[in-house]
Amino acid sequence: MMQALLDKLKFDSNGLVPIIIQDAHNGEVLVMAYTNREALEKTIATGKVHTYSRSRGRVALKGESSGHFQHVKQVRTDCDRDAVLIKVDQVGGACHEGYRSCFFRQFENGAADWKIVEGKVFDPDAVYKK
Amino acid sequence: MMQALLDKLKFDSNGLVPIIIQDAHNGEVLVMAYTNREALEKTIATGKVHTYSRSRGRVALKGESSGHFQHVKQVRTDCDRDAVLIKVDQVGGACHEGYRSCFFRQFENGAADWKIVEGKVFDPDAVYKK
């Protein structure tokens, strides 16, 4: 029955749809990524977010290196069925740079660069062992 | 100075970046869309969200037909600088189908289709006059 629902989504010409990962508790947007059919099947079957990593060219379990898994609470799609929103319980931080959310940089007119407005919740050097 | 910050973003080969529009008050994800440099300049300059409509092939002011403008409260980018998050005051509903959020369909295993789990906040036939 999962297949029938995935058939209703509009994957792009590369077989991808963008996904937004959101904290189920406080609504914080954690990550914007891409998924494909296989990653979405694994996400739903395991209850842990999997994405399609365009840089690595494969399906990746979020948290596989860090242990910072994203436990799925709810999966939604939009009116056009070409984007997916997943609400999760986030373990640790979602961002590989050590922040809870990847969206830690804010536009401030007059600044020389986007301003970092969040603090790190983990040390990436300790978590991603070299 | 706005230009210096836009220079830091990584637009794709079509000059686009995905944007997530989020309700500044309750955190609800309203829309996933695309923007280009021109749309982002207009968004920041006017304080109203503009997107790049891939179907219409042009920059579009959100709410131009409906009056359902999105007033910009905060603009963020992510660690890779290839996605933008805009927190807004939403007038009316963000979705052209009459819903407050485009993400009104939810995955429910065993259902024949994604289930509509939100109610409409406006009548699209009345708002988008034929």
mmCIF file of C-alpha atoms in Angstrom:
data_model
loop_
_atom_site.group_PDB
_atom_site.id
_atom_site.type_symbol
_atom_site.label_atom_id
_atom_site.label_comp_id
_atom_site.label_asym_id
_atom_site.label_seq_id
_atom_site.Cartn_x
_atom_site.Cartn_y
_atom_site.Cartn_z
ATOM 1 C CA MET A 1 0.000 0.000 0.000
ATOM 2 C CA MET A 2 2.983 2.294 0.539
ATOM 3 C CA GLN A 3 3.706 1.925 -3.189
ATOM 4 C CA ALA A 4 0.279 3.305 -4.153
ATOM 5 C CA LEU A 5 0.986 6.505 -2.215
ATOM 6 C CA LEU A 6 4.498 6.874 -3.635
ATOM 7 C CA ASP A 7 3.007 6.450 -7.141
ATOM 8 C CA LYS A 8 1.055 9.666 -6.500
ATOM 9 C CA LEU A 9 4.204 11.768 -6.061
ATOM 10 C CA LYS A 10 5.817 13.663 -8.928
ATOM 11 C CA PHE A 11 9.509 12.869 -8.925
ATOM 12 C CA ASP A 12 11.574 15.116 -11.220
ATOM 13 C CA SER A 13 13.500 13.995 -14.319
ATOM 14 C CA ASN A 14 16.310 12.759 -12.042
ATOM 15 C CA GLY A 15 13.858 10.769 -9.915
ATOM 16 C CA LEU A 16 14.133 13.226 -7.012
ATOM 17 C CA VAL A 17 11.809 15.360 -4.925
ATOM 18 C CA PRO A 18 12.942 18.010 -2.434
ATOM 19 C CA ILE A 19 12.222 17.257 1.203
ATOM 20 C CA ILE A 20 11.951 19.596 4.140
ATOM 21 C CA ILE A 21 12.815 18.095 7.524
ATOM 22 C CA GLN A 22 11.102 19.871 10.416
ATOM 23 C CA ASP A 23 11.351 19.417 14.179
ATOM 24 C CA ALA A 24 8.013 17.880 15.205
ATOM 25 C CA HIS A 25 8.117 19.600 18.599
ATOM 26 C CA ASN A 26 9.068 23.221 18.028
ATOM 27 C CA GLY A 27 8.499 23.557 14.267
ATOM 28 C CA GLU A 28 12.115 24.474 13.522
ATOM 29 C CA VAL A 29 13.100 23.755 9.917
ATOM 30 C CA LEU A 30 16.172 21.539 10.234
ATOM 31 C CA VAL A 31 17.257 20.525 6.736
ATOM 32 C CA MET A 32 16.303 20.917 3.094
ATOM 33 C CA ALA A 33 17.451 17.877 1.116
ATOM 34 C CA TYR A 34 16.434 15.546 -1.691
ATOM 35 C CA THR A 35 14.883 12.122 -1.673
ATOM 36 C CA ASN A 36 14.115 9.507 -4.293
ATOM 37 C CA ARG A 37 11.693 6.611 -4.281
ATOM 38 C CA GLU A 38 14.121 4.207 -2.624
ATOM 39 C CA ALA A 39 15.073 6.704 0.106
ATOM 40 C CA LEU A 40 11.421 7.469 0.799
ATOM 41 C CA GLU A 41 10.550 3.754 0.998
ATOM 42 C CA LYS A 42 13.370 3.228 3.488
ATOM 43 C CA THR A 43 12.319 6.305 5.458
ATOM 44 C CA ILE A 44 8.772 5.022 5.851
ATOM 45 C CA ALA A 45 9.723 1.372 6.376
ATOM 46 C CA THR A 46 12.367 2.074 9.046
ATOM 47 C CA GLY A 47 10.917 5.230 10.613
ATOM 48 C CA LYS A 48 14.285 6.951 10.162
ATOM 49 C CA VAL A 49 14.890 9.651 7.553
ATOM 50 C CA HIS A 50 16.926 8.576 4.530
ATOM 51 C CA THR A 51 17.841 11.074 1.828
ATOM 52 C CA TYR A 52 19.372 10.860 -1.608
ATOM 53 C CA SER A 53 22.786 12.496 -1.397
ATOM 54 C CA ARG A 54 23.454 14.161 -4.731
ATOM 55 C CA SER A 55 27.137 14.644 -3.860
ATOM 56 C CA ARG A 56 27.636 10.979 -2.915
ATOM 57 C CA GLY A 57 25.244 9.669 -5.565
ATOM 58 C CA ARG A 58 23.480 7.292 -3.186
ATOM 59 C CA VAL A 59 20.776 6.865 -0.581
ATOM 60 C CA ALA A 60 22.056 7.826 2.873
ATOM 61 C CA LEU A 61 20.603 7.251 6.330
ATOM 62 C CA LYS A 62 20.604 10.623 8.126
ATOM 63 C CA GLY A 63 22.751 10.136 11.222
ATOM 64 C CA GLU A 64 24.616 7.058 9.975
ATOM 65 C CA SER A 65 28.002 8.603 10.925
ATOM 66 C CA SER A 66 26.932 10.842 13.796
ATOM 67 C CA GLY A 67 24.165 8.827 15.452
ATOM 68 C CA HIS A 68 21.989 11.924 15.028
ATOM 69 C CA PHE A 69 19.018 10.061 13.600
ATOM 70 C CA GLN A 70 15.751 11.681 12.612
ATOM 71 C CA HIS A 71 12.790 9.613 13.824
ATOM 72 C CA VAL A 72 9.775 10.106 11.578
ATOM 73 C CA LYS A 73 6.581 11.413 13.207
ATOM 74 C CA GLN A 74 4.630 12.545 10.136
ATOM 75 C CA VAL A 75 5.055 12.649 6.351
ATOM 76 C CA ARG A 76 3.216 15.159 4.184
ATOM 77 C CA THR A 77 3.189 16.261 0.569
ATOM 78 C CA ASP A 78 2.062 19.505 -1.020
ATOM 79 C CA CYS A 79 -0.714 20.468 -3.429
ATOM 80 C CA ASP A 80 1.488 19.721 -6.452
ATOM 81 C CA ARG A 81 2.791 16.468 -4.891
ATOM 82 C CA ASP A 82 6.317 17.467 -5.867
ATOM 83 C CA ALA A 83 7.727 18.231 -2.414
ATOM 84 C CA VAL A 84 7.697 16.268 0.845
ATOM 85 C CA LEU A 85 7.641 17.557 4.435
ATOM 86 C CA ILE A 86 8.771 15.208 7.196
ATOM 87 C CA LYS A 87 8.252 16.054 10.874
ATOM 88 C CA VAL A 88 10.795 14.327 13.078
ATOM 89 C CA ASP A 89 12.230 13.758 16.522
ATOM 90 C CA GLN A 90 15.793 14.986 15.980
ATOM 91 C CA VAL A 91 18.577 13.313 17.959
ATOM 92 C CA GLY A 92 21.476 15.735 18.570
ATOM 93 C CA GLY A 93 21.908 18.183 15.676
ATOM 94 C CA ALA A 94 20.804 17.901 12.057
ATOM 95 C CA CYS A 95 23.657 19.950 10.581
ATOM 96 C CA HIS A 96 27.068 18.408 9.853
ATOM 97 C CA GLU A 97 28.621 21.708 10.993
ATOM 98 C CA GLY A 98 27.408 21.115 14.560
ATOM 99 C CA TYR A 99 24.192 23.144 14.597
ATOM 100 C CA ARG A 100 20.746 21.833 15.427
ATOM 101 C CA SER A 101 19.389 23.271 12.138
ATOM 102 C CA CYS A 102 21.237 23.857 8.873
ATOM 103 C CA PHE A 103 19.492 27.250 8.671
ATOM 104 C CA PHE A 104 21.767 28.995 11.166
ATOM 105 C CA ARG A 105 22.685 31.954 8.947
ATOM 106 C CA GLN A 106 20.492 35.040 8.796
ATOM 107 C CA PHE A 107 20.264 37.901 6.313
ATOM 108 C CA GLU A 108 21.082 41.245 7.887
ATOM 109 C CA ASN A 109 21.239 44.201 5.587
ATOM 110 C CA GLY A 110 24.554 46.003 5.866
ATOM 111 C CA ALA A 111 26.497 42.954 7.038
ATOM 112 C CA ALA A 112 29.415 41.626 4.988
ATOM 113 C CA ASP A 113 28.122 38.070 5.225
ATOM 114 C CA TRP A 114 25.067 36.156 6.413
ATOM 115 C CA LYS A 115 25.209 36.277 10.199
ATOM 116 C CA ILE A 116 25.451 33.103 12.287
ATOM 117 C CA VAL A 117 22.583 33.425 14.760
ATOM 118 C CA GLU A 118 22.572 29.978 16.389
ATOM 119 C CA GLY A 119 25.028 28.195 18.669
ATOM 120 C CA LYS A 120 26.526 24.786 18.013
ATOM 121 C CA VAL A 121 24.982 21.829 19.834
ATOM 122 C CA PHE A 122 27.848 19.416 19.141
ATOM 123 C CA ASP A 123 31.482 19.451 18.063
ATOM 124 C CA PRO A 124 31.707 18.082 14.503
ATOM 125 C CA ASP A 125 35.398 17.177 14.917
ATOM 126 C CA ALA A 126 34.517 14.910 17.827
ATOM 127 C CA VAL A 127 31.416 13.404 16.204
ATOM 128 C CA TYR A 128 32.758 12.800 12.695
ATOM 129 C CA LYS A 129 35.997 11.071 13.544
ATOM 130 C CA LYS A 130 38.754 11.734 11.084
ATOM 131 C CA MET B 1 25.142 45.685 0.527
ATOM 132 C CA MET B 2 22.249 43.354 -0.307
ATOM 133 C CA GLN B 3 24.215 42.306 -3.397
ATOM 134 C CA ALA B 4 27.209 41.162 -1.311
ATOM 135 C CA LEU B 5 24.972 38.761 0.600
ATOM 136 C CA LEU B 6 23.257 37.459 -2.529
ATOM 137 C CA ASP B 7 26.739 36.852 -4.026
ATOM 138 C CA LYS B 8 27.321 34.347 -1.203
ATOM 139 C CA LEU B 9 24.423 32.120 -2.277
ATOM 140 C CA LYS B 10 24.863 29.159 -4.606
ATOM 141 C CA PHE B 11 22.239 29.387 -7.310
ATOM 142 C CA ASP B 12 21.916 26.234 -9.434
ATOM 143 C CA SER B 13 22.690 25.942 -13.162
ATOM 144 C CA ASN B 14 19.273 27.494 -13.905
ATOM 145 C CA GLY B 15 19.957 30.403 -11.545
ATOM 146 C CA LEU B 16 17.507 29.084 -8.951
ATOM 147 C CA VAL B 17 17.555 28.135 -5.284
ATOM 148 C CA PRO B 18 14.710 26.367 -3.447
ATOM 149 C CA ILE B 19 12.940 28.427 -0.797
ATOM 150 C CA ILE B 20 10.890 27.288 2.133
ATOM 151 C CA ILE B 21 8.234 29.731 3.314
ATOM 152 C CA GLN B 22 7.359 29.318 6.983
ATOM 153 C CA ASP B 23 4.757 31.000 9.175
ATOM 154 C CA ALA B 24 6.758 33.234 11.555
ATOM 155 C CA HIS B 25 4.197 32.793 14.327
ATOM 156 C CA ASN B 26 3.381 29.096 14.563
ATOM 157 C CA GLY B 27 6.243 27.581 12.539
ATOM 158 C CA GLU B 28 3.934 25.964 9.980
ATOM 159 C CA VAL B 29 5.676 25.265 6.669
ATOM 160 C CA LEU B 30 3.496 27.015 4.104
ATOM 161 C CA VAL B 31 5.157 26.613 0.699
ATOM 162 C CA MET B 32 8.189 25.125 -0.975
ATOM 163 C CA ALA B 33 9.054 27.117 -4.096
ATOM 164 C CA TYR B 34 11.978 28.448 -6.106
ATOM 165 C CA THR B 35 13.577 31.855 -6.266
ATOM 166 C CA ASN B 36 16.234 33.474 -8.409
ATOM 167 C CA ARG B 37 18.413 36.499 -7.792
ATOM 168 C CA GLU B 38 15.846 38.970 -9.114
ATOM 169 C CA ALA B 39 13.009 37.458 -7.052
ATOM 170 C CA LEU B 40 15.139 37.492 -3.920
ATOM 171 C CA GLU B 41 16.163 41.138 -4.485
ATOM 172 C CA LYS B 42 12.509 42.090 -4.873
ATOM 173 C CA THR B 43 11.560 40.045 -1.801
ATOM 174 C CA ILE B 44 14.098 41.864 0.359
ATOM 175 C CA ALA B 45 13.547 45.306 -1.175
ATOM 176 C CA THR B 46 9.742 45.225 -0.888
ATOM 177 C CA GLY B 47 9.366 43.011 2.209
ATOM 178 C CA LYS B 48 6.928 40.801 0.261
ATOM 179 C CA VAL B 49 7.828 37.305 -0.940
ATOM 180 C CA HIS B 50 8.465 36.997 -4.683
ATOM 181 C CA THR B 51 9.230 33.619 -6.227
ATOM 182 C CA TYR B 52 10.398 32.426 -9.603
ATOM 183 C CA SER B 53 7.518 30.526 -11.147
ATOM 184 C CA ARG B 54 8.979 27.733 -13.257
ATOM 185 C CA SER B 55 5.615 27.074 -14.916
ATOM 186 C CA ARG B 56 5.112 30.723 -15.871
ATOM 187 C CA GLY B 57 8.824 31.368 -16.521
ATOM 188 C CA ARG B 58 8.879 34.637 -14.606
ATOM 189 C CA VAL B 59 9.219 36.299 -11.213
ATOM 190 C CA ALA B 60 5.868 36.415 -9.419
ATOM 191 C CA LEU B 61 4.740 38.351 -6.347
ATOM 192 C CA LYS B 62 3.086 35.830 -3.990
ATOM 193 C CA GLY B 63 -0.465 37.065 -3.499
ATOM 194 C CA GLU B 64 -0.600 39.209 -6.631
ATOM 195 C CA SER B 65 -3.948 37.651 -7.699
ATOM 196 C CA SER B 66 -5.353 36.716 -4.289
ATOM 197 C CA GLY B 67 -4.127 39.540 -2.060
ATOM 198 C CA HIS B 68 -2.659 36.814 0.154
ATOM 199 C CA PHE B 69 0.739 38.459 0.529
ATOM 200 C CA GLN B 70 3.587 37.054 2.579
ATOM 201 C CA HIS B 71 5.256 39.792 4.634
ATOM 202 C CA VAL B 72 8.899 38.971 5.284
ATOM 203 C CA LYS B 73 10.011 38.754 8.919
ATOM 204 C CA GLN B 74 13.324 36.896 8.559
ATOM 205 C CA VAL B 75 15.483 35.449 5.782
ATOM 206 C CA ARG B 76 17.931 32.608 6.402
ATOM 207 C CA THR B 77 20.191 30.353 4.373
ATOM 208 C CA ASP B 78 21.638 26.944 5.183
ATOM 209 C CA CYS B 79 25.147 25.609 5.729
ATOM 210 C CA ASP B 80 25.615 24.959 1.994
ATOM 211 C CA ARG B 81 24.055 28.325 1.060
ATOM 212 C CA ASP B 82 21.953 26.598 -1.577
ATOM 213 C CA ALA B 83 18.535 26.876 0.081
ATOM 214 C CA VAL B 84 16.666 29.831 1.594
ATOM 215 C CA LEU B 85 14.173 29.884 4.469
ATOM 216 C CA ILE B 86 11.828 32.862 4.772
ATOM 217 C CA LYS B 87 9.681 33.404 7.850
ATOM 218 C CA VAL B 88 6.571 35.419 7.056
ATOM 219 C CA ASP B 89 3.338 36.939 8.215
ATOM 220 C CA GLN B 90 0.889 35.143 5.940
ATOM 221 C CA VAL B 91 -2.245 36.997 4.847
ATOM 222 C CA GLY B 92 -5.129 34.558 4.178
ATOM 223 C CA GLY B 93 -3.871 31.249 2.806
ATOM 224 C CA ALA B 94 -0.642 30.387 1.015
ATOM 225 C CA CYS B 95 -2.027 27.596 -1.151
ATOM 226 C CA HIS B 96 -3.872 28.308 -4.410
ATOM 227 C CA GLU B 97 -6.226 25.425 -3.553
ATOM 228 C CA GLY B 98 -7.603 27.361 -0.566
ATOM 229 C CA TYR B 99 -5.526 25.930 2.263
ATOM 230 C CA ARG B 100 -3.341 27.909 4.649
ATOM 231 C CA SER B 101 -0.370 25.633 3.852
ATOM 232 C CA CYS B 102 0.348 23.699 0.642
ATOM 233 C CA PHE B 103 1.293 20.701 2.834
ATOM 234 C CA PHE B 104 -2.269 19.647 3.590
ATOM 235 C CA ARG B 105 -1.884 15.994 2.514
ATOM 236 C CA GLN B 106 -0.581 13.388 4.930
ATOM 237 C CA PHE B 107 0.834 9.909 4.410
ATOM 238 C CA GLU B 108 -1.272 7.220 6.060
ATOM 239 C CA ASN B 109 -0.266 3.665 5.426
ATOM 240 C CA GLY B 110 -3.126 1.621 4.032
ATOM 241 C CA ALA B 111 -4.950 4.604 2.518
ATOM 242 C CA ALA B 112 -5.568 4.730 -1.243
ATOM 243 C CA ASP B 113 -4.284 8.312 -1.457
ATOM 244 C CA TRP B 114 -2.555 10.903 0.705
ATOM 245 C CA LYS B 115 -5.185 12.072 3.189
ATOM 246 C CA ILE B 116 -6.303 15.720 3.327
ATOM 247 C CA VAL B 117 -5.845 16.646 6.989
ATOM 248 C CA GLU B 118 -6.447 20.418 6.892
ATOM 249 C CA GLY B 119 -9.513 22.512 6.166
ATOM 250 C CA LYS B 120 -9.731 25.267 3.568
ATOM 251 C CA VAL B 121 -9.402 28.852 4.798
ATOM 252 C CA PHE B 122 -10.721 30.475 1.613
ATOM 253 C CA ASP B 123 -12.704 29.576 -1.492
ATOM 254 C CA PRO B 124 -10.330 29.585 -4.483
ATOM 255 C CA ASP B 125 -13.214 30.070 -6.958
ATOM 256 C CA ALA B 126 -14.180 33.302 -5.217
ATOM 257 C CA VAL B 127 -10.597 34.562 -4.775
ATOM 258 C CA TYR B 128 -9.200 33.712 -8.226
ATOM 259 C CA LYS B 129 -11.941 35.155 -10.374
ATOM 260 C CA LYS B 130 -12.453 33.316 -13.617
#
